[in-house]
Coordinates of N, CA, C and O in Angstrom, one line a residue:
M22 N 0.8 -1.2 0.0 CA 0.0 0.0 0.0 C 0.9 1.2 0.0 O 0.9 2.0 -0.9
I23 N 1.7 1.5 1.0 CA 2.5 2.7 1.1 C 3.8 2.4 0.3 O 4.5 3.4 0.0
Q24 N 4.0 1.2 -0.1 CA 5.2 0.9 -0.9 C 5.2 1.6 -2.3 O 6.2 1.9 -2.9
R25 N 4.0 1.9 -2.8 CA 3.8 2.5 -4.1 C 3.9 4.0 -3.9 O 3.4 4.6 -3.0
I26 N 4.6 4.6 -4.9 CA 4.9 6.0 -4.8 C 3.6 6.9 -4.9 O 3.5 7.9 -4.2
Q27 N 2.6 6.4 -5.6 CA 1.4 7.2 -5.7 C 0.7 7.2 -4.4 O 0.0 8.2 -4.1
S28 N 0.8 6.2 -3.6 CA 0.2 6.2 -2.2 C 0.9 7.3 -1.4 O 0.2 8.0 -0.6
L29 N 2.2 7.5 -1.6 CA 2.9 8.6 -0.9 C 2.4 10.0 -1.4 O 2.2 10.9 -0.6
Y30 N 2.2 10.1 -2.7 CA 1.7 11.3 -3.2 C 0.3 11.7 -2.7 O 0.0 12.8 -2.4
L31 N -0.5 10.6 -2.6 CA -1.9 10.8 -2.1 C -1.8 11.3 -0.6 O -2.6 12.1 -0.2
L32 N -0.9 10.7 0.1 CA -0.8 11.0 1.5 C -0.3 12.5 1.7 O -0.8 13.2 2.5
L33 N 0.7 12.9 0.8 CA 1.2 14.2 0.8 C 0.1 15.2 0.4 O 0.0 16.3 1.0
A34 N -0.8 14.9 -0.5 CA -1.9 15.7 -0.9 C -2.9 15.9 0.2 O -3.3 17.0 0.5
A35 N -3.2 14.8 0.9 CA -4.1 14.9 2.1 C -3.4 15.7 3.2 O -4.1 16.5 3.8
G36 N -2.1 15.6 3.4 CA -1.5 16.4 4.4 C -1.5 17.9 4.1 O -1.7 18.7 4.9
A37 N -1.3 18.2 2.8 CA -1.3 19.6 2.4 C -2.7 20.2 2.5 O -2.9 21.3 2.9
A38 N -3.7 19.3 2.2 CA -5.1 19.8 2.4 C -5.4 20.0 3.9 O -6.2 21.0 4.2
V39 N -4.9 19.2 4.7 CA -5.1 19.4 6.2 C -4.4 20.7 6.6 O -4.9 21.4 7.4
G40 N -3.3 21.0 6.0 CA -2.5 22.2 6.3 C -3.3 23.4 6.0 O -3.2 24.5 6.6
T41 N -4.2 23.4 5.0 CA -5.0 24.5 4.6 C -6.0 24.9 5.7 O -6.5 26.0 5.7
W42 N -6.4 23.9 6.5 CA -7.3 24.1 7.5 C -6.8 25.0 8.6 O -7.5 25.8 9.2
F43 N -5.5 24.9 8.8 CA -4.9 25.6 10.0 C -4.0 26.8 9.6 O -3.8 27.7 10.4
L44 N -3.6 26.9 8.3 CA -2.8 28.1 7.9 C -3.6 29.2 7.3 O -4.6 28.9 6.7
D45 N -3.3 30.4 7.6 CA -4.0 31.5 7.0 C -3.7 31.7 5.6 O -2.6 31.4 5.1
I46 N -4.7 32.1 4.8 CA -4.6 32.2 3.4 C -4.3 33.7 2.9 O -3.5 33.9 2.1
F47 N -5.0 34.6 3.6 CA -4.9 36.0 3.2 C -4.9 36.9 4.4 O -5.6 36.6 5.4
K48 N -4.2 38.0 4.3 CA -4.1 39.0 5.4 C -4.4 40.4 4.9 O -3.9 40.8 3.8
V49 N -5.3 41.1 5.6 CA -5.7 42.4 5.3 C -5.4 43.3 6.5 O -5.8 43.0 7.6
T50 N -4.7 44.4 6.2 CA -4.5 45.4 7.3 C -5.3 46.7 6.9 O -5.0 47.2 5.8
L51 N -6.1 47.2 7.7 CA -6.9 48.3 7.4 C -6.1 49.6 7.9 O -5.4 49.5 8.9
S52 N -6.4 50.7 7.2 CA -5.6 51.9 7.6 C -6.0 52.5 8.9 O -5.2 53.0 9.6
D53 N -7.3 52.3 9.3 CA -7.7 52.9 10.6 C -7.5 51.9 11.8 O -7.4 52.4 12.9
D54 N -7.3 50.7 11.5 CA -7.0 49.7 12.5 C -5.8 48.9 12.1 O -5.7 48.2 11.1
Q55 N -4.8 48.9 13.0 CA -3.5 48.2 12.6 C -3.5 46.7 12.9 O -2.5 46.0 12.7
V56 N -4.6 46.2 13.5 CA -4.7 44.8 13.7 C -5.1 44.1 12.4 O -6.2 44.4 11.9
P57 N -4.3 43.2 11.9 CA -4.6 42.5 10.7 C -5.8 41.6 10.8 O -6.0 41.0 11.8
K58 N -6.5 41.5 9.7 CA -7.6 40.5 9.6 C -7.2 39.4 8.7 O -6.6 39.6 7.6
Y59 N -7.5 38.2 9.1 CA -7.0 37.0 8.4 C -8.2 36.2 7.8 O -9.3 36.1 8.4
F60 N -7.9 35.6 6.6 CA -8.9 34.7 6.0 C -8.2 33.4 5.9 O -7.1 33.2 5.4
N61 N -8.9 32.3 6.4 CA -8.4 31.0 6.3 C -9.6 30.1 5.8 O -10.7 30.5 5.7
A62 N -9.3 28.8 5.7 CA -10.3 27.9 5.2 C -11.4 27.7 6.2 O -12.6 27.4 5.8
Q63 N -11.1 27.9 7.5 CA -12.2 27.8 8.5 C -13.0 29.0 8.5 O -14.1 29.0 9.2
S64 N -12.6 30.1 7.8 CA -13.5 31.3 7.8 C -14.7 31.1 6.9 O -15.7 31.9 7.1
N65 N -14.6 30.2 6.0 CA -15.7 30.0 5.1 C -16.1 28.5 5.0 O -15.2 27.7 4.8
F66 N -17.4 28.2 5.3 CA -17.8 26.9 5.4 C -17.6 26.1 4.1 O -17.2 24.9 4.1
M67 N -17.9 26.7 2.9 CA -17.8 26.0 1.6 C -16.3 25.6 1.3 O -16.1 24.5 0.9
V68 N -15.4 26.6 1.6 CA -14.0 26.3 1.3 C -13.5 25.1 2.2 O -12.8 24.2 1.8
F69 N -14.0 25.2 3.5 CA -13.6 24.1 4.4 C -14.1 22.8 4.0 O -13.4 21.8 4.1
V70 N -15.3 22.7 3.5 CA -15.9 21.4 3.1 C -15.2 20.9 1.9 O -15.0 19.7 1.8
V71 N -14.8 21.7 1.0 CA -14.1 21.3 -0.2 C -12.8 20.7 0.2 O -12.4 19.6 -0.3
Y72 N -12.1 21.3 1.1 CA -10.8 20.7 1.5 C -11.0 19.5 2.3 O -10.2 18.5 2.3
M73 N -12.1 19.4 3.1 CA -12.4 18.1 3.8 C -12.7 17.0 2.8 O -12.2 15.8 3.0
L74 N -13.4 17.3 1.7 CA -13.6 16.3 0.7 C -12.3 15.8 0.0 O -12.1 14.6 -0.3
I75 N -11.4 16.8 -0.2 CA -10.1 16.4 -0.8 C -9.4 15.5 0.1 O -8.8 14.5 -0.4
V76 N -9.3 15.8 1.4 CA -8.6 14.9 2.3 C -9.3 13.5 2.4 O -8.6 12.5 2.3
A77 N -10.6 13.5 2.5 CA -11.3 12.2 2.6 C -11.1 11.4 1.3 O -10.8 10.2 1.4
L78 N -11.2 12.0 0.2 CA -11.0 11.3 -1.1 C -9.5 10.8 -1.3 O -9.3 9.7 -1.8
S79 N -8.6 11.6 -0.9 CA -7.2 11.2 -1.0 C -6.9 10.0 -0.1 O -6.2 9.1 -0.5
V80 N -7.3 10.1 1.1 CA -7.1 9.0 2.1 C -7.8 7.7 1.6 O -7.3 6.6 1.7
F81 N -9.0 7.9 1.1 CA -9.8 6.7 0.6 C -9.1 6.1 -0.6 O -9.0 4.8 -0.7
C82 N -8.5 6.9 -1.5 CA -7.8 6.4 -2.6 C -6.6 5.6 -2.3 O -6.2 4.6 -3.0
I83 N -5.9 5.9 -1.1 CA -4.8 5.1 -0.7 C -5.1 3.7 -0.5 O -4.3 2.8 -0.9
F84 N -6.3 3.4 0.0 CA -6.7 2.0 0.4 C -7.3 1.3 -0.8 O -7.7 0.2 -0.7
L85 N -7.4 1.9 -2.0 CA -7.9 1.3 -3.2 C -6.8 0.7 -4.1 O -7.0 0.6 -5.3
F86 N -5.7 0.3 -3.5 CA -4.6 -0.1 -4.3 C -4.9 -1.4 -5.1 O -4.2 -1.7 -6.0
K87 N -5.9 -2.2 -4.7 CA -6.2 -3.4 -5.4 C -7.1 -3.1 -6.6 O -7.2 -3.9 -7.5
N88 N -7.8 -2.0 -6.6 CA -8.7 -1.6 -7.7 C -8.2 -0.3 -8.3 O -8.6 0.8 -8.0
R89 N -7.2 -0.5 -9.2 CA -6.5 0.7 -9.8 C -7.4 1.5 -10.7 O -7.2 2.7 -10.7
K90 N -8.3 0.9 -11.4 CA -9.2 1.7 -12.2 C -10.0 2.7 -11.4 O -10.1 3.9 -11.7
L91 N -10.6 2.2 -10.3 CA -11.4 3.1 -9.5 C -10.5 4.1 -8.8 O -10.9 5.3 -8.6
Q92 N -9.3 3.6 -8.4 CA -8.4 4.6 -7.7 C -8.0 5.7 -8.7 O -8.0 6.9 -8.3
F93 N -7.8 5.4 -9.9 CA -7.5 6.4 -10.9 C -8.6 7.4 -11.1 O -8.4 8.6 -11.1
R94 N -9.8 6.8 -11.3 CA -11.0 7.7 -11.5 C -11.2 8.6 -10.3 O -11.5 9.8 -10.5
L95 N -11.1 8.1 -9.1 CA -11.3 8.9 -7.9 C -10.2 10.0 -7.7 O -10.4 11.1 -7.3
T96 N -9.0 9.6 -8.2 CA -7.9 10.6 -8.1 C -8.1 11.7 -9.1 O -7.9 12.9 -8.8
V97 N -8.6 11.4 -10.3 CA -9.0 12.4 -11.3 C -10.1 13.3 -10.7 O -10.1 14.5 -10.9
L98 N -11.1 12.7 -10.1 CA -12.1 13.5 -9.4 C -11.6 14.4 -8.4 O -11.9 15.6 -8.2
D99 N -10.6 13.9 -7.6 CA -9.9 14.7 -6.6 C -9.1 15.9 -7.2 O -9.1 17.0 -6.7
I100 N -8.6 15.7 -8.4 CA -7.9 16.7 -9.1 C -8.9 17.8 -9.5 O -8.6 19.0 -9.3
F101 N -10.1 17.4 -10.0 CA -11.1 18.5 -10.3 C -11.5 19.2 -9.0 O -11.8 20.4 -9.1
L102 N -11.6 18.5 -7.9 CA -12.0 19.1 -6.6 C -10.9 20.1 -6.2 O -11.2 21.2 -5.7
A103 N -9.6 19.8 -6.5 CA -8.5 20.7 -6.1 C -8.6 21.9 -7.0 O -8.3 23.1 -6.5
L104 N -8.9 21.8 -8.3 CA -9.1 22.9 -9.2 C -10.2 23.8 -8.7 O -10.1 25.0 -8.7
A105 N -11.3 23.2 -8.3 CA -12.4 23.9 -7.8 C -12.1 24.6 -6.5 O -12.5 25.8 -6.3
A106 N -11.3 24.0 -5.7 CA -10.8 24.6 -4.4 C -10.0 25.9 -4.7 O -10.1 26.9 -4.0
I107 N -9.1 25.8 -5.7 CA -8.3 27.0 -6.0 C -9.2 28.1 -6.5 O -9.0 29.3 -6.0
A108 N -10.1 27.8 -7.4 CA -11.0 28.9 -7.9 C -11.9 29.4 -6.7 O -12.1 30.6 -6.6
L109 N -12.5 28.5 -5.9 CA -13.3 28.9 -4.8 C -12.6 29.8 -3.8 O -13.1 30.8 -3.3
Q110 N -11.4 29.4 -3.5 CA -10.5 30.2 -2.6 C -10.3 31.6 -3.1 O -10.4 32.5 -2.4
Y111 N -10.0 31.7 -4.4 CA -9.7 33.0 -5.0 C -11.0 33.9 -4.9 O -10.9 35.0 -4.5
F112 N -12.1 33.3 -5.2 CA -13.4 34.1 -5.2 C -13.8 34.5 -3.8 O -14.3 35.6 -3.5
K113 N -13.6 33.6 -2.8 CA -13.9 33.9 -1.4 C -13.0 35.0 -0.9 O -13.4 35.8 0.0
V114 N -11.7 35.0 -1.3 CA -10.8 36.0 -0.8 C -11.2 37.4 -1.4 O -11.2 38.4 -0.7
Q115 N -11.7 37.3 -2.7 CA -12.2 38.6 -3.3 C -13.4 39.1 -2.5 O -13.5 40.3 -2.3
D116 N -14.3 38.2 -2.2 CA -15.5 38.6 -1.4 C -15.0 39.1 0.0 O -15.7 40.1 0.5
F117 N -14.0 38.6 0.6 CA -13.5 39.0 1.9 C -13.0 40.5 1.8 O -13.3 41.3 2.6
V118 N -12.3 40.8 0.7 CA -11.7 42.1 0.5 C -12.9 43.1 0.1 O -12.9 44.2 0.6
N119 N -13.8 42.6 -0.7 CA -14.9 43.5 -1.1 C -15.8 43.9 0.1 O -16.4 44.9 0.1
A120 N -15.9 43.0 1.1 CA -16.7 43.3 2.2 C -16.1 44.4 3.0 O -16.9 45.3 3.5
F121 N -14.8 44.5 3.1 CA -14.2 45.7 3.7 C -14.4 47.0 2.9 O -14.6 48.0 3.5
Q122 N -14.2 46.8 1.6 CA -14.4 48.0 0.8 C -15.8 48.5 0.8 O -16.1 49.7 0.8
Q123 N -16.8 47.6 0.8 CA -18.2 48.1 0.8 C -18.6 48.7 2.2 O -19.5 49.5 2.3
A124 N -17.8 48.3 3.2 CA -18.1 48.9 4.6 C -17.5 50.3 4.7 O -17.6 50.9 5.7
G125 N -16.8 50.7 3.6 CA -16.2 52.0 3.6 C -14.8 52.1 4.3 O -14.4 53.2 4.6
K126 N -14.2 51.0 4.5 CA -12.9 50.9 5.2 C -11.8 51.0 4.1 O -12.0 50.4 3.0
T127 N -10.7 51.6 4.4 CA -9.6 51.7 3.5 C -8.6 50.6 3.9 O -8.2 50.5 5.0
I128 N -8.2 49.9 2.9 CA -7.2 48.8 3.1 C -5.8 49.4 2.9 O -5.5 49.9 1.8
A129 N -5.0 49.3 4.0 CA -3.6 49.8 3.9 C -2.7 48.8 3.2 O -1.9 49.2 2.3
S130 N -2.9 47.5 3.5 CA -2.1 46.5 2.8 C -2.8 45.2 2.8 O -3.6 44.9 3.7
S131 N -2.6 44.4 1.8 CA -3.2 43.0 1.7 C -2.2 42.1 1.0 O -1.5 42.5 0.1
T132 N -2.1 40.9 1.5 CA -1.2 40.0 0.9 C -1.6 38.5 1.1 O -2.3 38.2 2.0
Y133 N -1.3 37.7 0.1 CA -1.5 36.3 0.2 C -0.4 35.7 1.1 O 0.8 36.1 1.0
L134 N -0.7 34.8 1.9 CA 0.2 34.1 2.8 C 0.6 32.7 2.3 O 0.0 32.2 1.3
P135 N 1.6 32.1 2.8 CA 2.1 30.8 2.3 C 1.0 29.7 2.2 O 1.0 28.8 1.4
G136 N 0.0 29.8 3.1 CA -1.1 28.8 3.1 C -1.9 28.9 1.8 O -2.6 27.9 1.5
A137 N -1.9 30.0 1.1 CA -2.6 30.2 -0.1 C -2.1 29.3 -1.3 O -2.8 29.0 -2.2
F138 N -0.8 28.9 -1.1 CA -0.2 28.1 -2.2 C -0.2 26.6 -2.0 O 0.2 25.9 -2.8
L139 N -0.8 26.2 -0.9 CA -0.9 24.8 -0.6 C -1.9 24.1 -1.6 O -1.6 22.9 -2.0
P140 N -2.9 24.7 -2.1 CA -3.8 24.1 -3.1 C -3.0 23.7 -4.4 O -3.3 22.7 -5.0
V141 N -2.1 24.6 -4.7 CA -1.2 24.2 -5.9 C -0.4 23.0 -5.6 O -0.3 22.1 -6.5
L142 N 0.1 22.9 -4.4 CA 0.9 21.6 -4.1 C -0.1 20.4 -4.1 O 0.3 19.4 -4.5
I143 N -1.3 20.6 -3.6 CA -2.3 19.5 -3.6 C -2.5 19.1 -5.0 O -2.4 17.9 -5.3
L144 N -2.7 20.0 -5.9 CA -2.9 19.7 -7.3 C -1.7 18.9 -7.9 O -1.9 17.9 -8.6
I145 N -0.5 19.4 -7.6 CA 0.7 18.8 -8.2 C 0.8 17.3 -7.7 O 1.1 16.4 -8.4
F146 N 0.6 17.1 -6.3 CA 0.7 15.8 -5.8 C -0.4 14.9 -6.4 O -0.1 13.7 -6.6
L147 N -1.6 15.4 -6.6 CA -2.6 14.5 -7.1 C -2.3 14.2 -8.6 O -2.6 13.0 -9.0
I148 N -1.8 15.1 -9.4 CA -1.4 14.8 -10.7 C -0.3 13.7 -10.8 O -0.4 12.8 -11.6
M149 N 0.7 13.8 -9.9 CA 1.7 12.9 -9.8 C 1.2 11.5 -9.4 O 1.6 10.4 -9.9
A150 N 0.2 11.5 -8.5 CA -0.4 10.2 -8.1 C -1.1 9.6 -9.2 O -1.0 8.4 -9.4
A151 N -1.9 10.4 -9.9 CA -2.6 9.9 -11.1 C -1.7 9.3 -12.1 O -2.0 8.2 -12.7
R152 N -0.6 9.9 -12.4 CA 0.4 9.4 -13.3 C 1.0 8.1 -12.9 O 1.1 7.1 -13.7
G153 N 1.2 8.0 -11.6 CA 1.8 6.7 -11.0 C 0.7 5.6 -11.1 O 1.1 4.4 -11.5
I154 N -0.5 5.9 -10.8 CA -1.6 4.9 -11.0 C -1.7 4.4 -12.4 O -1.9 3.2 -12.7
Y155 N -1.7 5.4 -13.3 CA -1.8 5.1 -14.7 C -0.6 4.2 -15.2 O -0.9 3.2 -16.0
K156 N 0.6 4.5 -14.8 CA 1.7 3.7 -15.2 C 1.6 2.3 -14.6 O 2.0 1.3 -15.3
D157 N 1.1 2.2 -13.4 CA 0.9 0.8 -12.8 C -0.1 0.0 -13.6 O 0.1 -1.2 -13.9
E158 N -1.1 0.7 -14.0 CA -2.2 0.0 -14.8 C -1.6 -0.4 -16.2 O -1.9 -1.5 -16.6
K159 N -0.9 0.4 -16.8 CA -0.2 0.1 -18.1 C 0.7 -1.1 -17.9 O 0.8 -2.0 -18.8
L160 N 1.5 -1.1 -16.8 CA 2.4 -2.2 -16.6 C 1.7 -3.5 -16.4 O 2.1 -4.6 -16.9
I161 N 0.6 -3.5 -15.6 CA -0.2 -4.7 -15.4 C -0.8 -5.2 -16.7 O -0.8 -6.4 -17.0
K162 N -1.3 -4.3 -17.5 CA -1.9 -4.7 -18.8 C -0.8 -5.3 -19.7 O -1.1 -6.3 -20.4
S163 N 0.4 -4.8 -19.7 CA 1.4 -5.3 -20.6 C 1.9 -6.7 -20.1 O 2.2 -7.6 -20.9
L164 N 1.9 -6.9 -18.8 CA 2.3 -8.2 -18.2 C 1.2 -9.2 -18.5 O 1.5 -10.4 -18.7
D165 N -0.1 -8.8 -18.5 CA -1.2 -9.7 -18.9 C -1.1 -10.1 -20.3 O -1.4 -11.3 -20.7
R166 N -0.6 -9.3 -21.2 CA -0.5 -9.6 -22.6 C 0.6 -10.6 -22.8 O 0.6 -11.4 -23.8
L167 N 1.6 -10.6 -22.0 CA 2.8 -11.5 -22.2 C 2.4 -12.9 -21.8 O 3.0 -13.9 -22.2
R168 N 1.4 -13.1 -20.9 CA 1.0 -14.4 -20.5 C 0.3 -15.2 -21.5 O -0.2 -15.0 -22.4

C-alpha cells in the first residue's frame, strides 16, 4: 500500500489539504485599525468542506490499491476538486476584500500568505499520483499480454 509512490503522493496531498485548515490564506490590514484581519479555510464553510472532501478522497484512494481503475477515477475527481478549491478560494478572498471596501474601510495592505499556495501543491501531488496509478495499470496490462 505505502510501498507504491502514488500512495505517498496521495498522503502528501491529504497532508497539504489538512494544512490549509490551519494556515492563514490571506491577510488584510486596514488603515484605521492596525490589527490585521485573516482569511483561512475555516473562515468560510464552503471552502472548508471542499478541503475536507479532498482529504477524505485522497485517504480513501490510498486504500484502493487493489482496484487501480477506481483509484485512478477517484484521483482524477480529486484533481477536479482541487481545481475547484483553487477557484473557490480565489473568489472567497475577493469577497473578503470586497466586504471591507463596501463597509467604507480603507485597506492599507493586503497579501497572500504561504497557506494560499498549498492548493497548488495539492494539485501537483494529485497529478503525480494519477500518473503513477496510470503507469501501474499500463504495466499490469502489458504483463497480462505476455502471459
